PDB file of N, CA, C and O in Angstrom:
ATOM      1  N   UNK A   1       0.822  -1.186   0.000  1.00 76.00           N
ATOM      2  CA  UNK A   1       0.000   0.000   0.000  1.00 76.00           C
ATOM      3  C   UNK A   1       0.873   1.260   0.000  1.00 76.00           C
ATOM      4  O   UNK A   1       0.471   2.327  -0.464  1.00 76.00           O
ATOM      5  N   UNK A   2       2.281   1.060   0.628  1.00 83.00           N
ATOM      6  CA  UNK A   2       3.044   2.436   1.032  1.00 83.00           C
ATOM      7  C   UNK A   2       3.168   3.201  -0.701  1.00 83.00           C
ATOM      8  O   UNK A   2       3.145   4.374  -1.072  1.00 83.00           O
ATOM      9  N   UNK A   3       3.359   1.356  -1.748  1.00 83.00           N
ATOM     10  CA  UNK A   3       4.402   1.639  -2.934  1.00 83.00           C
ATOM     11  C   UNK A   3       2.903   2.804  -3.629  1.00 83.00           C
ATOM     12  O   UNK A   3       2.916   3.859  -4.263  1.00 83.00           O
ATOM     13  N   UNK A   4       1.921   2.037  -3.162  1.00 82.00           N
ATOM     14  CA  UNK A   4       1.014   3.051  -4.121  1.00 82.00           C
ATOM     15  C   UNK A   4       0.801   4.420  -3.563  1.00 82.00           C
ATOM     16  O   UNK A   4       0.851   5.342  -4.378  1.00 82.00           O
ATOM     17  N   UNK A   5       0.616   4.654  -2.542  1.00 84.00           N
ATOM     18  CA  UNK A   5       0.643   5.915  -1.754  1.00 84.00           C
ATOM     19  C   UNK A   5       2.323   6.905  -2.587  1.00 84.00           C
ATOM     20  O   UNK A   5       2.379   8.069  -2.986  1.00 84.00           O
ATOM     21  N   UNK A   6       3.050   6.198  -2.576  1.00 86.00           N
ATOM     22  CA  UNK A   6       4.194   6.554  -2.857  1.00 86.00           C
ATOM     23  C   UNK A   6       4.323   7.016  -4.638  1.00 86.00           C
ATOM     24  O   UNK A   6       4.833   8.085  -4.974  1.00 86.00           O
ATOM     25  N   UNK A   7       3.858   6.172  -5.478  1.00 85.00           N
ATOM     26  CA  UNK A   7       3.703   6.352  -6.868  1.00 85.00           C
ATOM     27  C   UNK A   7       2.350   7.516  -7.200  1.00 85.00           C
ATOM     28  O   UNK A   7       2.197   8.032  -8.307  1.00 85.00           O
ATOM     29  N   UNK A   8       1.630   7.729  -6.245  1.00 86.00           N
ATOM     30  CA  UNK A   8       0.185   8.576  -6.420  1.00 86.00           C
ATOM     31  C   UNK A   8       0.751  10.181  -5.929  1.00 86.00           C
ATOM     32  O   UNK A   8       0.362  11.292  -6.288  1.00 86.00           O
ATOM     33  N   UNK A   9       1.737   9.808  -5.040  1.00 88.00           N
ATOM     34  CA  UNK A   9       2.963  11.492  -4.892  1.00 88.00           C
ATOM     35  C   UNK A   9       3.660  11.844  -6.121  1.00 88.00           C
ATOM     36  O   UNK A   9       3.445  12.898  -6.718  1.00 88.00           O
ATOM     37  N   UNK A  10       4.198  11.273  -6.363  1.00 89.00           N
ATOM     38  CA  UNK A  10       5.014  10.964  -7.631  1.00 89.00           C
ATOM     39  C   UNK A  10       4.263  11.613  -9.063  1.00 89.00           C
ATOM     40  O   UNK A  10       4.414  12.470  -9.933  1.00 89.00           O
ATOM     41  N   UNK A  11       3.340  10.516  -8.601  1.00 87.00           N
ATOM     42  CA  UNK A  11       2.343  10.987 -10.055  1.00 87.00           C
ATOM     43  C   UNK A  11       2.311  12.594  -9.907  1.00 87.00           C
ATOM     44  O   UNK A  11       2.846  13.469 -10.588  1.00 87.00           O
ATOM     45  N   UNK A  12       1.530  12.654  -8.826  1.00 89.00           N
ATOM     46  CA  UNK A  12       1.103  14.481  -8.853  1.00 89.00           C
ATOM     47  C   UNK A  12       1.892  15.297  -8.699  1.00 89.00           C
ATOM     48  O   UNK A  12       1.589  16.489  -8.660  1.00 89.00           O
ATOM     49  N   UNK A  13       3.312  14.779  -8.553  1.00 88.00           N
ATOM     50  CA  UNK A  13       4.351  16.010  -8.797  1.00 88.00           C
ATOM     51  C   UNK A  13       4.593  16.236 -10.121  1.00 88.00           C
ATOM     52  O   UNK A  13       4.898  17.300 -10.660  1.00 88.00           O
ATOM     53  N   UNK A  14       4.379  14.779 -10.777  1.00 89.00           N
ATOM     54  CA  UNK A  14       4.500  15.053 -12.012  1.00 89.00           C
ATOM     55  C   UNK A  14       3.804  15.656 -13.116  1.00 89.00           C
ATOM     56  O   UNK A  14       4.127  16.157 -14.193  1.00 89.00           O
ATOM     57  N   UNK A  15       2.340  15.359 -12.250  1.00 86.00           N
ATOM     58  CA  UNK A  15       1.018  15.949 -13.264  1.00 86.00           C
ATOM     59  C   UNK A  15       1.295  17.394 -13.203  1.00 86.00           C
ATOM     60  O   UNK A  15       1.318  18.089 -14.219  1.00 86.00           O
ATOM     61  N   UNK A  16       1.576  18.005 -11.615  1.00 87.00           N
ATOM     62  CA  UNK A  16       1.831  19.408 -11.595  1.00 87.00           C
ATOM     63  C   UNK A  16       2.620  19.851 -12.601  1.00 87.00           C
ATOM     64  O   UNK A  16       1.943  20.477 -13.416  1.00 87.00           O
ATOM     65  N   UNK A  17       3.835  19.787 -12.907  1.00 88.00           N
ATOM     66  CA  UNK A  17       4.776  19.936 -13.650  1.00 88.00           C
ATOM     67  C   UNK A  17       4.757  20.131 -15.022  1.00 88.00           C
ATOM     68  O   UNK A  17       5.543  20.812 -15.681  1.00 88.00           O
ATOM     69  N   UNK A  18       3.384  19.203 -15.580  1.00 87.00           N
ATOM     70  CA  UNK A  18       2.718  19.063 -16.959  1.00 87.00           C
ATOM     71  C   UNK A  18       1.821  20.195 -16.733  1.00 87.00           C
ATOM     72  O   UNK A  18       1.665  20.735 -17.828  1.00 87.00           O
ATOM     73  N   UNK A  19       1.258  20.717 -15.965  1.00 86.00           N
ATOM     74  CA  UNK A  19       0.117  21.856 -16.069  1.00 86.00           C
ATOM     75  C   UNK A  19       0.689  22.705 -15.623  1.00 86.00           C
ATOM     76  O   UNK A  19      -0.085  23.654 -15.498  1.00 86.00           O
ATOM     77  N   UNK A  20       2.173  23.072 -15.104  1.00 86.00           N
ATOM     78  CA  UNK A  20       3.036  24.285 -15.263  1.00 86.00           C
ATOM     79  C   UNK A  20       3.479  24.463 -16.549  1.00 86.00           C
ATOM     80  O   UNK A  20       3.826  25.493 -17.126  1.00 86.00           O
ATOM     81  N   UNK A  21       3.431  23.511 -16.860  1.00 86.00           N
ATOM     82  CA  UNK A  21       4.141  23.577 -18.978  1.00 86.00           C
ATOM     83  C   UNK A  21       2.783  23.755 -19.324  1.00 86.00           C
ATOM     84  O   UNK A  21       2.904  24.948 -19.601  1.00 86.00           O
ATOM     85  N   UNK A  22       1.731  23.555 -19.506  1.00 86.00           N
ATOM     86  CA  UNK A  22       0.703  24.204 -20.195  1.00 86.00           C
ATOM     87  C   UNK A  22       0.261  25.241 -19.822  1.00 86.00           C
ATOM     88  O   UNK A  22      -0.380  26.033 -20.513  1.00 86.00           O
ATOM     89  N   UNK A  23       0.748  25.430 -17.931  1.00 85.00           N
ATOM     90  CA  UNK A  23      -0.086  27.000 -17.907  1.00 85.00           C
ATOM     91  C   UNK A  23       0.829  27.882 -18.199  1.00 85.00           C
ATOM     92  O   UNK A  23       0.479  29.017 -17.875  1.00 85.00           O
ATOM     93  N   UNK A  24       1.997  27.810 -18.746  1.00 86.00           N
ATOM     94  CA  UNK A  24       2.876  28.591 -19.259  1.00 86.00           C
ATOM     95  C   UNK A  24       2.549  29.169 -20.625  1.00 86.00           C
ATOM     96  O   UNK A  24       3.017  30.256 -20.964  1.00 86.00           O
ATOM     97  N   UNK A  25       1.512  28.242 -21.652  1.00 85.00           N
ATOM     98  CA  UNK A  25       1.340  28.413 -22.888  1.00 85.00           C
ATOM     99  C   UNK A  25       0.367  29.271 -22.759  1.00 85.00           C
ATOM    100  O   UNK A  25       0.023  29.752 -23.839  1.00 85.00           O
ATOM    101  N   UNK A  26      -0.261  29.681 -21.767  1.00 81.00           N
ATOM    102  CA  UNK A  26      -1.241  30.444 -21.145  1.00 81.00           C
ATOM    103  C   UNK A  26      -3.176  30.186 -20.833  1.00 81.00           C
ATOM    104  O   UNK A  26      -4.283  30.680 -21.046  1.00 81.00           O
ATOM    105  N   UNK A  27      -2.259  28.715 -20.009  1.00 80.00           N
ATOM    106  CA  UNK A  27      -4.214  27.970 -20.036  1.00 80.00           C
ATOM    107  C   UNK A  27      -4.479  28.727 -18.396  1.00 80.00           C
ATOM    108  O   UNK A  27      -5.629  29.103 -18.170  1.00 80.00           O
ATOM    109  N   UNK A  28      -3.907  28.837 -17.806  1.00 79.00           N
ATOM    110  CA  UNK A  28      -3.646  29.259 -16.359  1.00 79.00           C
ATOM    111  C   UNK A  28      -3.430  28.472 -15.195  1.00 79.00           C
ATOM    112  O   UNK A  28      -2.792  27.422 -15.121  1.00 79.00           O
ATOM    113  N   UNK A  29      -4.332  29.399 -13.836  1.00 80.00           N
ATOM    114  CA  UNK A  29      -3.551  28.051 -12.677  1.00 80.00           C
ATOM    115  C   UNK A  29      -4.484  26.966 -12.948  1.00 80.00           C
ATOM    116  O   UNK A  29      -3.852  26.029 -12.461  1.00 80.00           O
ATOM    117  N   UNK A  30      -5.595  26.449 -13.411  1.00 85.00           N
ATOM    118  CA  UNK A  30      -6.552  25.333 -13.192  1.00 85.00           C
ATOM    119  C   UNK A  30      -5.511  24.360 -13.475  1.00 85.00           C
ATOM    120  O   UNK A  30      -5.215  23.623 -12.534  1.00 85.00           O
ATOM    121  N   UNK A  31      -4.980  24.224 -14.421  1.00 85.00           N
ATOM    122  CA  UNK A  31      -3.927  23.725 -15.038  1.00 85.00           C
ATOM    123  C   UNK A  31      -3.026  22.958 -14.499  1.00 85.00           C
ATOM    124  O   UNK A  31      -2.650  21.884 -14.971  1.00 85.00           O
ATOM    125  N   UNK A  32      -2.480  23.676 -13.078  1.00 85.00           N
ATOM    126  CA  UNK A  32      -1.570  22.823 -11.907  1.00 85.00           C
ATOM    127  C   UNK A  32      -2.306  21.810 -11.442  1.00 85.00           C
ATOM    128  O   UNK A  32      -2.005  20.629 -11.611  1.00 85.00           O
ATOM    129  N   UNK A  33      -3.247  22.189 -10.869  1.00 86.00           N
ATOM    130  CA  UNK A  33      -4.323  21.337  -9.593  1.00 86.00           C
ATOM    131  C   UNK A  33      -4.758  20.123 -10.956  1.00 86.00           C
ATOM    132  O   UNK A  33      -4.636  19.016 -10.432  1.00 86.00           O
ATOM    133  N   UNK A  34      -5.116  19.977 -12.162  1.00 85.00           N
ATOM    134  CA  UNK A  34      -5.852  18.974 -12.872  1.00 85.00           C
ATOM    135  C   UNK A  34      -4.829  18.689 -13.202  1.00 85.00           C
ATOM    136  O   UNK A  34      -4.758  17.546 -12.752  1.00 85.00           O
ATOM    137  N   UNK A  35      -3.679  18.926 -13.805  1.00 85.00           N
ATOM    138  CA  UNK A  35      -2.381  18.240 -13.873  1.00 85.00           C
ATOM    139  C   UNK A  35      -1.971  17.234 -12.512  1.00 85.00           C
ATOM    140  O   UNK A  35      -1.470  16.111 -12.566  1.00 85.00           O
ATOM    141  N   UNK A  36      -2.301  17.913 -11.452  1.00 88.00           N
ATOM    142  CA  UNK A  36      -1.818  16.844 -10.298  1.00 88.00           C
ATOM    143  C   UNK A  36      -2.905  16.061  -9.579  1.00 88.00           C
ATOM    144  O   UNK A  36      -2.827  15.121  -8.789  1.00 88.00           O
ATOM    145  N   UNK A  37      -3.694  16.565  -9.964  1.00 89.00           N
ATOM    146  CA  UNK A  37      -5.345  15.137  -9.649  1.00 89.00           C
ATOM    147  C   UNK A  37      -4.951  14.147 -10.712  1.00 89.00           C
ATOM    148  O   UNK A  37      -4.451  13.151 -10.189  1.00 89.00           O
ATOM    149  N   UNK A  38      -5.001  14.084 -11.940  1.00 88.00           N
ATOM    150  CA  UNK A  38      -4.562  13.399 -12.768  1.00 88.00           C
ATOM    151  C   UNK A  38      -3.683  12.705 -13.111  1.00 88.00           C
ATOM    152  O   UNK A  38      -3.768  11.815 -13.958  1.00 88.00           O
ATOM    153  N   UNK A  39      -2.286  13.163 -12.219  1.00 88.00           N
ATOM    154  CA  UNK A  39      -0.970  12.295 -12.196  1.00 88.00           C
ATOM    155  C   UNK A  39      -1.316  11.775 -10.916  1.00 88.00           C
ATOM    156  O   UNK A  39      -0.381  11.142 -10.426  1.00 88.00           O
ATOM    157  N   UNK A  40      -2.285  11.822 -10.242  1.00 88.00           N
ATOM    158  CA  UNK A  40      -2.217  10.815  -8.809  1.00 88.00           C
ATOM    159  C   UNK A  40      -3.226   9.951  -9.052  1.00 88.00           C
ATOM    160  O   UNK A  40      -3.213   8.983  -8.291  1.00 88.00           O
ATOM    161  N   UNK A  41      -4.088   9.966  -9.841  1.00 87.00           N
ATOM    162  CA  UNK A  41      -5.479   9.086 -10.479  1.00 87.00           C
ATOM    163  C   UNK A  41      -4.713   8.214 -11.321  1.00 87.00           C
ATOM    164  O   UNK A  41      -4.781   7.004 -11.103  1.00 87.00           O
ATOM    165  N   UNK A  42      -3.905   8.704 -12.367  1.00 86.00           N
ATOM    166  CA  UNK A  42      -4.141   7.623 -13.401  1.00 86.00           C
ATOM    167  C   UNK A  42      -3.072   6.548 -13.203  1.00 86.00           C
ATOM    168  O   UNK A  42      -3.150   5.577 -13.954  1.00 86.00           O
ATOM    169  N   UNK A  43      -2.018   6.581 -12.239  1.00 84.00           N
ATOM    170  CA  UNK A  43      -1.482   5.123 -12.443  1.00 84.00           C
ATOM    171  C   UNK A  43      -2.125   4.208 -11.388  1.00 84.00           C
ATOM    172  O   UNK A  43      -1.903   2.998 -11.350  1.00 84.00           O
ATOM    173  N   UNK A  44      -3.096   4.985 -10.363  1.00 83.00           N
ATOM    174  CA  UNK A  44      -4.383   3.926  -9.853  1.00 83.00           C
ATOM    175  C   UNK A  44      -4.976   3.409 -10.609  1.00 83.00           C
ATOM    176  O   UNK A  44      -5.331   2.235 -10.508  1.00 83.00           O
ATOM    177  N   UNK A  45      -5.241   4.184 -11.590  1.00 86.00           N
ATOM    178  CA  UNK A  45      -6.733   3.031 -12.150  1.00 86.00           C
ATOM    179  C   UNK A  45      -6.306   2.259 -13.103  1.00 86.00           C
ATOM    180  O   UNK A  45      -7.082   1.366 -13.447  1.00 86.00           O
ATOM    181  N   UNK A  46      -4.612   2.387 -13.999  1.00 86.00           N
ATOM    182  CA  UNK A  46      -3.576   1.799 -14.494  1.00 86.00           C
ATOM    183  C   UNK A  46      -3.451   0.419 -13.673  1.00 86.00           C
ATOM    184  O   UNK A  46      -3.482  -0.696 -14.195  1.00 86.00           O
ATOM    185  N   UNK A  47      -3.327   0.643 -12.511  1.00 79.00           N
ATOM    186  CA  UNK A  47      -2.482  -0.688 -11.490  1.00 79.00           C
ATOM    187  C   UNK A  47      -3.612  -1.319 -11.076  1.00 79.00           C
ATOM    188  O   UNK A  47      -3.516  -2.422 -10.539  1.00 79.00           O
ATOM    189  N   UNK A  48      -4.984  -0.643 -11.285  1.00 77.00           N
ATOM    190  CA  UNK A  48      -5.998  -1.608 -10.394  1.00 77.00           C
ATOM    191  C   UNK A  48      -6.338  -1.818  -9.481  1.00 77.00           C
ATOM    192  O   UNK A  48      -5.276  -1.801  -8.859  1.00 77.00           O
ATOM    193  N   UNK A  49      -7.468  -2.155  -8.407  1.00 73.00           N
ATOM    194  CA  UNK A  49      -6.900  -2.555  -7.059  1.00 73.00           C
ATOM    195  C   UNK A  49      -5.652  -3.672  -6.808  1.00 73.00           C
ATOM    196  O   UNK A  49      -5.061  -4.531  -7.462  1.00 73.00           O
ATOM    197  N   UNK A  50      -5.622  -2.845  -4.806  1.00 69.00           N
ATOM    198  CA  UNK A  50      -4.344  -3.839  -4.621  1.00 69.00           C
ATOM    199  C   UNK A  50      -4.716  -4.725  -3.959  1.00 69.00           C
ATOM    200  O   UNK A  50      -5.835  -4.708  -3.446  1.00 69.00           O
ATOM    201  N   UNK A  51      -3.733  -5.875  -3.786  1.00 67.00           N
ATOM    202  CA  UNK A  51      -4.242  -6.984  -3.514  1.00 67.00           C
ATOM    203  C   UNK A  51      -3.692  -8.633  -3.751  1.00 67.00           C
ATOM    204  O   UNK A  51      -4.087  -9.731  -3.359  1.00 67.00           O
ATOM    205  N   UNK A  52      -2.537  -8.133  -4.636  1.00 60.00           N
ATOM    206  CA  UNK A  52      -1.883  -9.642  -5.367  1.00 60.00           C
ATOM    207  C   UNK A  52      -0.437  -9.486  -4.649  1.00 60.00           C
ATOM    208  O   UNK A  52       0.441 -10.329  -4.840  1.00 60.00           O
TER     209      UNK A  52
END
């Protein structure tokens, strides 16, 4: 459970990072926050529940 807690940080530093590069092109701040909901969502629903 830690590894997914751990990859769902990860993700959203990374999603942030992607919606600092787009809010740079000038989409704005929404851009950070859905960039980093989105990098912490999608390698959950990628990996599935846990359990194996």
């Amino acid at each position: 459970m830690a590894k997914r807690i751990m990859m769902a940080v990860v993700g959203a530093g990374i999603g942030s990072l992607a919606g600092l590069l787009v809010a740079v092109f000038g989409v704005g701040g929404p851009a950070l926050i859905i960039g980093a909901i989105a990098g912490a969502l999608i390698p959950l629903l990628v990996l599935g529940p846990p359990g194996r």
